[in-house]
Amino acid sequence: MDWVTLPKVELHLHLDTSLNFEAAVQLKPSLTREVFLRDYVAPEKCLNLADFLSRVPRILELLQTERGLQLLTQEMFRQLADDHMLYAELRFAPLLHTQQGLAPKDIVRIIEAAADKGSKATGIETRLILCSLRHFSADQSMETVQLVDQFKGSRVAAFDLAGDEAGYPLATHLEAFRFAKDRHIAITSHAGEASGAQSVWETLDQVQPDRLGHGVRSIEDPALVARLKQMQIHLEMCPTCNVQLEVFPTYPEHCIDRLYREGLSLGISTDNRTLTPVTLTREYEKMAATFGWGKQDFQKCNVNALNAAFVPQPIKDDLLRRLNAAYDRA
Ligand SMILES: [Zn+2]
């Protein structure tokens, strides 16, 4: 089976940590591929999430100008096109790009315009998610969610909380989540990745998200798995990234196949393309080789992901039609 040309849906993709060498070398001409692989790409196995995230400042250093953000987004679309993406949601934390004086609002405007251009040039439908981070203050979280509100009607479609789940509490960010609820802003939140089932329960109860980023450690609690199924909460799963971060020791031990067989709504994403050196096509190849997944399984996951996508229903219906037609033909 040729996994490359099948249309794909990706809901969990961090833009900043997907900076490719081609964009990086334009922003830092002295950079060699060797140094890029050593200092910007994380090893196949990291000690923990904090170790993995330690490479982020080096990447962010290159993403503090309008040109940097435009190149990042433009090259992202090239990577998406290589994967035959039908629909992608790209996420980033605007407040991480202010080191050289760009205003958060301008950062969102620059990336939104570049994503709009990339989407029109490639035909890949796109929405953006603005992230707060666990180590941010309550004010920074609030500033981020207010940006989502200010950009309503653009490609900016949702709010997320990412970062070091085990190191920082959820409580700091509850006010921002309440604002999102009050303003009918769609919510996804990272939970059940670096921390266990308790973190997922806490997020479900206190945040009431539309979707969960990862959520893989829900497998530790059968009652939680049942709850996720009953609530039809979609899980954005990134198996290679989870193995890299030792959430699961090996790919075959990843819970994605078990939770899929349980009937949970889940989809496959990469999380990012640089810190985790993977493509979505490669992820499909690994799923097929490891768990014996076939065309129908990927079709089902992509339909699940589209149904959970933060895009208006008429666009969703059109994407579903195109996706199903392509899989039926393949
Ligand atoms: Zn993530």
mmCIF file of C-alpha atoms and ligand atoms in Angstrom:
data_model
loop_
_atom_site.group_PDB
_atom_site.id
_atom_site.type_symbol
_atom_site.label_atom_id
_atom_site.label_comp_id
_atom_site.label_asym_id
_atom_site.label_seq_id
_atom_site.Cartn_x
_atom_site.Cartn_y
_atom_site.Cartn_z
ATOM 1 C CA MET A 1 0.000 0.000 0.000
ATOM 2 C CA ASP A 2 1.258 3.450 -0.887
ATOM 3 C CA TRP A 3 0.705 5.488 2.275
ATOM 4 C CA VAL A 4 2.241 8.626 0.766
ATOM 5 C CA THR A 5 -0.582 9.557 -1.586
ATOM 6 C CA LEU A 6 -3.518 8.812 0.717
ATOM 7 C CA PRO A 7 -5.075 12.093 1.895
ATOM 8 C CA LYS A 8 -4.380 12.794 5.560
ATOM 9 C CA VAL A 9 -5.766 14.850 8.423
ATOM 10 C CA GLU A 10 -3.480 16.113 11.175
ATOM 11 C CA LEU A 11 -4.876 17.910 14.221
ATOM 12 C CA HIS A 12 -1.843 18.007 16.524
ATOM 13 C CA LEU A 13 1.091 19.772 14.922
ATOM 14 C CA HIS A 14 3.330 22.355 16.599
ATOM 15 C CA LEU A 15 4.480 24.883 14.043
ATOM 16 C CA ASP A 16 7.573 26.249 15.814
ATOM 17 C CA THR A 17 9.145 22.843 16.502
ATOM 18 C CA SER A 18 8.574 21.855 12.865
ATOM 19 C CA LEU A 19 11.142 24.349 11.542
ATOM 20 C CA ASN A 20 12.993 22.445 8.823
ATOM 21 C CA PHE A 21 16.644 22.759 7.824
ATOM 22 C CA GLU A 22 15.728 24.538 4.586
ATOM 23 C CA ALA A 23 14.054 27.378 6.502
ATOM 24 C CA ALA A 24 16.604 27.377 9.349
ATOM 25 C CA VAL A 25 19.605 27.803 7.060
ATOM 26 C CA GLN A 26 17.983 30.803 5.372
ATOM 27 C CA LEU A 27 17.571 32.404 8.792
ATOM 28 C CA LYS A 28 21.052 31.411 9.994
ATOM 29 C CA PRO A 29 23.358 30.987 6.963
ATOM 30 C CA SER A 30 26.261 29.632 9.067
ATOM 31 C CA LEU A 31 24.148 26.619 10.111
ATOM 32 C CA THR A 32 25.262 23.257 8.704
ATOM 33 C CA ARG A 33 23.020 20.221 8.394
ATOM 34 C CA GLU A 34 25.234 18.405 10.878
ATOM 35 C CA VAL A 35 24.818 21.097 13.553
ATOM 36 C CA PHE A 36 21.093 21.292 12.798
ATOM 37 C CA LEU A 37 20.695 17.557 13.394
ATOM 38 C CA ARG A 38 22.719 17.731 16.606
ATOM 39 C CA ASP A 39 21.324 20.890 18.222
ATOM 40 C CA TYR A 40 17.803 21.305 16.812
ATOM 41 C CA VAL A 41 16.568 17.735 16.347
ATOM 42 C CA ALA A 42 15.995 15.669 19.498
ATOM 43 C CA PRO A 43 17.377 12.111 19.817
ATOM 44 C CA GLU A 44 15.136 9.113 19.234
ATOM 45 C CA LYS A 45 14.915 8.727 23.016
ATOM 46 C CA CYS A 46 14.774 11.682 25.396
ATOM 47 C CA LEU A 47 15.079 11.481 29.192
ATOM 48 C CA ASN A 48 11.722 13.237 29.693
ATOM 49 C CA LEU A 49 9.577 16.079 28.338
ATOM 50 C CA ALA A 50 11.834 18.712 29.952
ATOM 51 C CA ASP A 51 14.914 17.221 28.223
ATOM 52 C CA PHE A 52 13.031 17.229 24.900
ATOM 53 C CA LEU A 53 11.899 20.837 25.385
ATOM 54 C CA SER A 54 15.445 21.996 26.189
ATOM 55 C CA ARG A 55 16.115 22.314 22.424
ATOM 56 C CA VAL A 56 13.222 24.696 21.910
ATOM 57 C CA PRO A 57 15.062 27.972 22.797
ATOM 58 C CA ARG A 58 17.577 27.375 19.975
ATOM 59 C CA ILE A 59 14.734 26.947 17.481
ATOM 60 C CA LEU A 60 12.815 29.929 18.834
ATOM 61 C CA GLU A 61 15.868 32.167 18.507
ATOM 62 C CA LEU A 62 15.372 31.941 14.722
ATOM 63 C CA LEU A 63 11.657 32.725 14.900
ATOM 64 C CA GLN A 64 11.591 36.276 16.246
ATOM 65 C CA THR A 65 11.110 38.233 13.026
ATOM 66 C CA GLU A 66 8.392 38.576 10.406
ATOM 67 C CA ARG A 67 10.650 36.863 7.856
ATOM 68 C CA GLY A 68 11.368 33.988 10.253
ATOM 69 C CA LEU A 69 7.678 33.358 10.902
ATOM 70 C CA GLN A 70 6.828 33.577 7.203
ATOM 71 C CA LEU A 71 9.592 31.132 6.225
ATOM 72 C CA LEU A 72 8.574 28.753 9.009
ATOM 73 C CA THR A 73 4.961 28.683 7.808
ATOM 74 C CA GLN A 74 5.839 28.535 4.120
ATOM 75 C CA GLU A 75 8.159 25.537 4.659
ATOM 76 C CA MET A 76 5.529 23.888 6.860
ATOM 77 C CA PHE A 77 3.170 23.833 3.888
ATOM 78 C CA ARG A 78 5.856 22.216 1.763
ATOM 79 C CA GLN A 79 6.130 19.462 4.402
ATOM 80 C CA LEU A 80 2.324 19.118 4.523
ATOM 81 C CA ALA A 81 2.120 18.831 0.744
ATOM 82 C CA ASP A 82 4.780 16.071 0.767
ATOM 83 C CA ASP A 83 2.480 14.156 3.140
ATOM 84 C CA HIS A 84 -0.584 14.686 0.891
ATOM 85 C CA MET A 85 -2.398 16.502 3.660
ATOM 86 C CA LEU A 86 -6.077 17.253 3.160
ATOM 87 C CA TYR A 87 -6.568 19.238 6.362
ATOM 88 C CA ALA A 88 -4.138 20.403 9.042
ATOM 89 C CA GLU A 89 -4.434 22.343 12.270
ATOM 90 C CA LEU A 90 -1.197 24.129 13.134
ATOM 91 C CA ARG A 91 -0.550 25.339 16.660
ATOM 92 C CA PHE A 92 1.894 27.811 18.149
ATOM 93 C CA ALA A 93 2.353 30.012 21.225
ATOM 94 C CA PRO A 94 2.346 33.658 20.058
ATOM 95 C CA LEU A 95 4.053 34.868 23.253
ATOM 96 C CA LEU A 96 7.200 32.864 22.405
ATOM 97 C CA HIS A 97 8.010 35.093 19.425
ATOM 98 C CA THR A 98 8.222 38.520 21.090
ATOM 99 C CA GLN A 99 11.973 38.510 21.974
ATOM 100 C CA GLN A 100 12.878 41.055 19.292
ATOM 101 C CA GLY A 101 9.908 43.314 19.796
ATOM 102 C CA LEU A 102 7.157 41.780 17.654
ATOM 103 C CA ALA A 103 3.768 42.343 19.291
ATOM 104 C CA PRO A 104 1.702 39.178 19.973
ATOM 105 C CA LYS A 105 -1.085 40.480 17.755
ATOM 106 C CA ASP A 106 1.359 41.032 14.866
ATOM 107 C CA ILE A 107 2.783 37.526 15.351
ATOM 108 C CA VAL A 108 -0.663 35.991 14.944
ATOM 109 C CA ARG A 109 -1.398 38.258 11.991
ATOM 110 C CA ILE A 110 1.872 37.278 10.239
ATOM 111 C CA ILE A 111 1.359 33.534 10.710
ATOM 112 C CA GLU A 112 -2.343 33.737 9.827
ATOM 113 C CA ALA A 113 -1.538 35.540 6.575
ATOM 114 C CA ALA A 114 1.261 33.072 5.726
ATOM 115 C CA ALA A 115 -1.013 30.102 6.501
ATOM 116 C CA ASP A 116 -3.767 31.591 4.346
ATOM 117 C CA LYS A 117 -1.316 31.976 1.477
ATOM 118 C CA GLY A 118 0.062 28.447 1.975
ATOM 119 C CA SER A 119 -3.413 26.974 2.140
ATOM 120 C CA LYS A 120 -4.522 28.673 -1.071
ATOM 121 C CA ALA A 121 -1.307 27.722 -2.901
ATOM 122 C CA THR A 122 -1.456 24.029 -1.913
ATOM 123 C CA GLY A 123 -5.210 23.435 -1.558
ATOM 124 C CA ILE A 124 -4.615 22.142 1.989
ATOM 125 C CA GLU A 125 -7.408 23.392 4.255
ATOM 126 C CA THR A 126 -5.947 24.842 7.460
ATOM 127 C CA ARG A 127 -6.869 26.214 10.859
ATOM 128 C CA LEU A 128 -4.653 27.600 13.614
ATOM 129 C CA ILE A 129 -4.627 26.917 17.352
ATOM 130 C CA LEU A 130 -3.033 29.372 19.785
ATOM 131 C CA CYS A 131 -1.208 27.738 22.704
ATOM 132 C CA SER A 132 -0.581 28.845 26.217
ATOM 133 C CA LEU A 133 2.135 26.927 28.060
ATOM 134 C CA ARG A 134 2.114 25.297 31.475
ATOM 135 C CA HIS A 135 4.916 27.517 32.794
ATOM 136 C CA PHE A 136 3.156 30.706 31.683
ATOM 137 C CA SER A 137 1.436 32.953 34.230
ATOM 138 C CA ALA A 138 -2.342 33.319 34.463
ATOM 139 C CA ASP A 139 -2.005 36.695 32.714
ATOM 140 C CA GLN A 140 -0.042 35.204 29.817
ATOM 141 C CA SER A 141 -2.632 32.468 29.396
ATOM 142 C CA MET A 142 -5.385 35.069 29.411
ATOM 143 C CA GLU A 143 -3.522 37.202 26.862
ATOM 144 C CA THR A 144 -3.249 34.153 24.586
ATOM 145 C CA VAL A 145 -6.914 33.176 24.774
ATOM 146 C CA GLN A 146 -7.916 36.811 24.182
ATOM 147 C CA LEU A 147 -5.898 36.703 20.954
ATOM 148 C CA VAL A 148 -8.033 33.756 19.821
ATOM 149 C CA ASP A 149 -11.082 35.888 20.525
ATOM 150 C CA GLN A 150 -9.668 38.896 18.664
ATOM 151 C CA PHE A 151 -8.926 36.767 15.592
ATOM 152 C CA LYS A 152 -12.384 35.167 15.388
ATOM 153 C CA GLY A 153 -13.455 34.793 11.785
ATOM 154 C CA SER A 154 -9.875 34.233 10.597
ATOM 155 C CA ARG A 155 -8.077 30.871 10.414
ATOM 156 C CA VAL A 156 -7.448 31.088 14.179
ATOM 157 C CA ALA A 157 -9.907 28.551 15.569
ATOM 158 C CA ALA A 158 -9.039 27.340 19.070
ATOM 159 C CA PHE A 159 -7.089 27.568 22.323
ATOM 160 C CA ASP A 160 -4.673 24.960 23.717
ATOM 161 C CA LEU A 161 -2.541 24.449 26.805
ATOM 162 C CA ALA A 162 0.809 22.770 26.068
ATOM 163 C CA GLY A 163 4.222 22.458 27.726
ATOM 164 C CA ASP A 164 5.525 20.721 30.830
ATOM 165 C CA GLU A 165 2.429 18.968 32.195
ATOM 166 C CA ALA A 166 4.292 17.227 35.040
ATOM 167 C CA GLY A 167 6.128 20.357 36.174
ATOM 168 C CA TYR A 168 3.367 22.980 36.386
ATOM 169 C CA PRO A 169 -0.253 22.916 37.631
ATOM 170 C CA LEU A 170 -3.405 23.295 35.569
ATOM 171 C CA ALA A 171 -4.933 25.676 38.147
ATOM 172 C CA THR A 172 -2.939 28.688 36.868
ATOM 173 C CA HIS A 173 -4.775 28.473 33.540
ATOM 174 C CA LEU A 174 -8.370 27.869 34.598
ATOM 175 C CA GLU A 175 -9.373 31.493 34.267
ATOM 176 C CA ALA A 176 -8.228 31.495 30.624
ATOM 177 C CA PHE A 177 -10.208 28.315 29.963
ATOM 178 C CA ARG A 178 -13.282 29.892 31.574
ATOM 179 C CA PHE A 179 -12.887 32.879 29.248
ATOM 180 C CA ALA A 180 -12.721 30.468 26.302
ATOM 181 C CA LYS A 181 -15.938 28.755 27.426
ATOM 182 C CA ASP A 182 -17.730 32.088 27.918
ATOM 183 C CA ARG A 183 -16.719 33.235 24.437
ATOM 184 C CA HIS A 184 -17.518 29.872 22.747
ATOM 185 C CA ILE A 185 -13.878 29.343 21.797
ATOM 186 C CA ALA A 186 -13.011 25.731 20.944
ATOM 187 C CA ILE A 187 -10.624 24.067 23.385
ATOM 188 C CA THR A 188 -8.071 21.313 23.158
ATOM 189 C CA SER A 189 -5.592 20.667 25.946
ATOM 190 C CA HIS A 190 -2.476 18.551 26.385
ATOM 191 C CA ALA A 191 -3.150 15.985 29.131
ATOM 192 C CA GLY A 192 -2.162 12.419 29.928
ATOM 193 C CA GLU A 193 1.249 12.617 28.287
ATOM 194 C CA ALA A 194 3.885 13.467 30.931
ATOM 195 C CA SER A 195 1.343 12.869 33.719
ATOM 196 C CA GLY A 196 -1.065 9.996 34.285
ATOM 197 C CA ALA A 197 -4.821 9.414 34.240
ATOM 198 C CA GLN A 198 -5.383 11.831 37.140
ATOM 199 C CA SER A 199 -4.261 14.715 34.925
ATOM 200 C CA VAL A 200 -6.813 13.714 32.274
ATOM 201 C CA TRP A 201 -9.618 13.488 34.870
ATOM 202 C CA GLU A 202 -8.631 16.932 36.152
ATOM 203 C CA THR A 203 -8.675 18.407 32.636
ATOM 204 C CA LEU A 204 -12.046 16.815 31.804
ATOM 205 C CA ASP A 205 -13.622 18.063 35.038
ATOM 206 C CA GLN A 206 -12.122 21.540 35.221
ATOM 207 C CA VAL A 207 -11.606 22.497 31.571
ATOM 208 C CA GLN A 208 -14.292 20.544 29.680
ATOM 209 C CA PRO A 209 -12.208 20.435 26.502
ATOM 210 C CA ASP A 210 -13.573 19.564 23.056
ATOM 211 C CA ARG A 211 -10.512 17.379 22.431
ATOM 212 C CA LEU A 212 -7.386 16.185 24.228
ATOM 213 C CA GLY A 213 -3.784 16.399 23.071
ATOM 214 C CA HIS A 214 -2.323 12.900 23.540
ATOM 215 C CA GLY A 215 -4.479 11.586 26.416
ATOM 216 C CA VAL A 216 -2.577 8.321 26.002
ATOM 217 C CA ARG A 217 -2.050 7.657 29.697
ATOM 218 C CA SER A 218 -5.839 7.391 30.045
ATOM 219 C CA ILE A 219 -5.125 3.711 29.349
ATOM 220 C CA GLU A 220 -3.980 3.458 33.000
ATOM 221 C CA ASP A 221 -7.598 3.821 34.196
ATOM 222 C CA PRO A 222 -10.385 1.722 32.586
ATOM 223 C CA ALA A 223 -13.058 4.014 34.091
ATOM 224 C CA LEU A 224 -11.441 6.968 32.348
ATOM 225 C CA VAL A 225 -11.317 5.123 29.027
ATOM 226 C CA ALA A 226 -15.041 4.412 29.426
ATOM 227 C CA ARG A 227 -15.711 8.076 30.212
ATOM 228 C CA LEU A 228 -13.780 9.307 27.171
ATOM 229 C CA LYS A 229 -15.720 6.902 24.988
ATOM 230 C CA GLN A 230 -19.047 7.942 26.455
ATOM 231 C CA MET A 231 -18.239 11.664 26.085
ATOM 232 C CA GLN A 232 -16.821 11.067 22.581
ATOM 233 C CA ILE A 233 -13.737 13.124 23.404
ATOM 234 C CA HIS A 234 -11.348 12.925 20.480
ATOM 235 C CA LEU A 235 -7.712 12.088 21.297
ATOM 236 C CA GLU A 236 -4.967 13.603 19.120
ATOM 237 C CA MET A 237 -2.328 10.861 19.246
ATOM 238 C CA CYS A 238 1.333 11.123 18.295
ATOM 239 C CA PRO A 239 2.901 7.663 18.780
ATOM 240 C CA THR A 240 6.489 8.330 17.635
ATOM 241 C CA CYS A 241 6.739 11.421 19.822
ATOM 242 C CA ASN A 242 5.391 9.457 22.824
ATOM 243 C CA VAL A 243 8.013 6.748 22.338
ATOM 244 C CA GLN A 244 10.718 9.395 21.988
ATOM 245 C CA LEU A 245 9.641 10.814 25.362
ATOM 246 C CA GLU A 246 9.495 7.378 27.028
ATOM 247 C CA VAL A 247 5.731 7.598 27.620
ATOM 248 C CA PHE A 248 5.894 4.088 26.115
ATOM 249 C CA PRO A 249 9.207 2.208 25.955
ATOM 250 C CA THR A 250 8.707 0.930 22.405
ATOM 251 C CA TYR A 251 6.360 1.550 19.476
ATOM 252 C CA PRO A 252 4.581 -1.850 19.785
ATOM 253 C CA GLU A 253 3.823 -1.041 23.431
ATOM 254 C CA HIS A 254 2.015 2.201 22.505
ATOM 255 C CA CYS A 255 -1.675 2.152 23.492
ATOM 256 C CA ILE A 256 -3.045 3.600 20.239
ATOM 257 C CA ASP A 257 -4.130 0.254 18.813
ATOM 258 C CA ARG A 258 -5.737 -0.848 22.092
ATOM 259 C CA LEU A 259 -7.698 2.402 22.490
ATOM 260 C CA TYR A 260 -8.728 2.284 18.835
ATOM 261 C CA ARG A 261 -10.091 -1.275 19.308
ATOM 262 C CA GLU A 262 -11.949 -0.017 22.413
ATOM 263 C CA GLY A 263 -13.853 2.314 20.084
ATOM 264 C CA LEU A 264 -12.415 5.647 21.177
ATOM 265 C CA SER A 265 -12.344 8.535 18.714
ATOM 266 C CA LEU A 266 -8.693 9.117 17.918
ATOM 267 C CA GLY A 267 -6.526 10.348 15.094
ATOM 268 C CA ILE A 268 -2.844 10.172 14.184
ATOM 269 C CA SER A 269 -0.528 13.160 14.248
ATOM 270 C CA THR A 270 3.219 13.718 14.399
ATOM 271 C CA ASP A 271 3.169 16.420 17.133
ATOM 272 C CA ASN A 272 6.034 18.127 15.291
ATOM 273 C CA ARG A 273 8.478 17.467 12.462
ATOM 274 C CA THR A 274 11.841 18.657 13.813
ATOM 275 C CA LEU A 275 12.220 17.864 17.498
ATOM 276 C CA THR A 276 10.607 14.560 16.549
ATOM 277 C CA PRO A 277 12.074 13.684 13.162
ATOM 278 C CA VAL A 278 9.037 12.046 11.570
ATOM 279 C CA THR A 279 6.474 12.649 8.852
ATOM 280 C CA LEU A 280 2.832 11.620 8.913
ATOM 281 C CA THR A 281 3.476 9.203 6.050
ATOM 282 C CA ARG A 282 6.239 7.558 8.103
ATOM 283 C CA GLU A 283 3.868 7.412 11.069
ATOM 284 C CA TYR A 284 1.299 5.550 8.890
ATOM 285 C CA GLU A 285 4.012 3.147 7.701
ATOM 286 C CA LYS A 286 4.972 2.397 11.295
ATOM 287 C CA MET A 287 1.325 1.897 12.317
ATOM 288 C CA ALA A 288 0.790 -0.475 9.377
ATOM 289 C CA ALA A 289 3.979 -2.445 10.088
ATOM 290 C CA THR A 290 3.501 -2.593 13.870
ATOM 291 C CA PHE A 291 -0.254 -3.047 14.310
ATOM 292 C CA GLY A 292 -1.270 -4.302 10.883
ATOM 293 C CA TRP A 293 -3.420 -1.256 10.193
ATOM 294 C CA GLY A 294 -4.898 -1.075 6.706
ATOM 295 C CA LYS A 295 -6.600 1.505 4.559
ATOM 296 C CA GLN A 296 -9.936 1.243 6.424
ATOM 297 C CA ASP A 297 -8.288 1.906 9.789
ATOM 298 C CA PHE A 298 -6.600 5.090 8.556
ATOM 299 C CA GLN A 299 -9.820 6.153 6.843
ATOM 300 C CA LYS A 300 -11.740 5.724 10.095
ATOM 301 C CA CYS A 301 -9.150 7.704 12.103
ATOM 302 C CA ASN A 302 -9.165 10.489 9.537
ATOM 303 C CA VAL A 303 -12.976 10.633 9.556
ATOM 304 C CA ASN A 304 -12.865 10.785 13.375
ATOM 305 C CA ALA A 305 -10.317 13.583 13.214
ATOM 306 C CA LEU A 306 -12.343 15.562 10.681
ATOM 307 C CA ASN A 307 -15.471 15.190 12.752
ATOM 308 C CA ALA A 308 -13.520 16.668 15.683
ATOM 309 C CA ALA A 309 -11.845 19.386 13.582
ATOM 310 C CA PHE A 310 -12.245 23.058 14.479
ATOM 311 C CA VAL A 311 -13.647 24.072 11.095
ATOM 312 C CA PRO A 312 -17.189 25.120 10.060
ATOM 313 C CA GLN A 313 -19.572 22.282 9.144
ATOM 314 C CA PRO A 314 -19.926 23.045 5.396
ATOM 315 C CA ILE A 315 -16.122 22.896 4.964
ATOM 316 C CA LYS A 316 -16.023 19.749 7.112
ATOM 317 C CA ASP A 317 -18.686 18.088 4.957
ATOM 318 C CA ASP A 318 -16.724 18.869 1.805
ATOM 319 C CA LEU A 319 -13.480 17.521 3.320
ATOM 320 C CA LEU A 320 -15.272 14.338 4.441
ATOM 321 C CA ARG A 321 -16.636 13.798 0.935
ATOM 322 C CA ARG A 322 -13.190 14.248 -0.600
ATOM 323 C CA LEU A 323 -11.499 12.030 1.983
ATOM 324 C CA ASN A 324 -13.975 9.161 1.620
ATOM 325 C CA ALA A 325 -13.905 9.356 -2.183
ATOM 326 C CA ALA A 326 -10.106 9.098 -2.204
ATOM 327 C CA TYR A 327 -10.008 6.139 0.208
ATOM 328 C CA ASP A 328 -12.759 4.336 -1.669
ATOM 329 C CA ARG A 329 -10.781 4.752 -4.897
ATOM 330 C CA ALA A 330 -7.404 3.716 -3.417
HETATM 331 ZN ZN ZN B 1 1.875 18.696 21.534
#
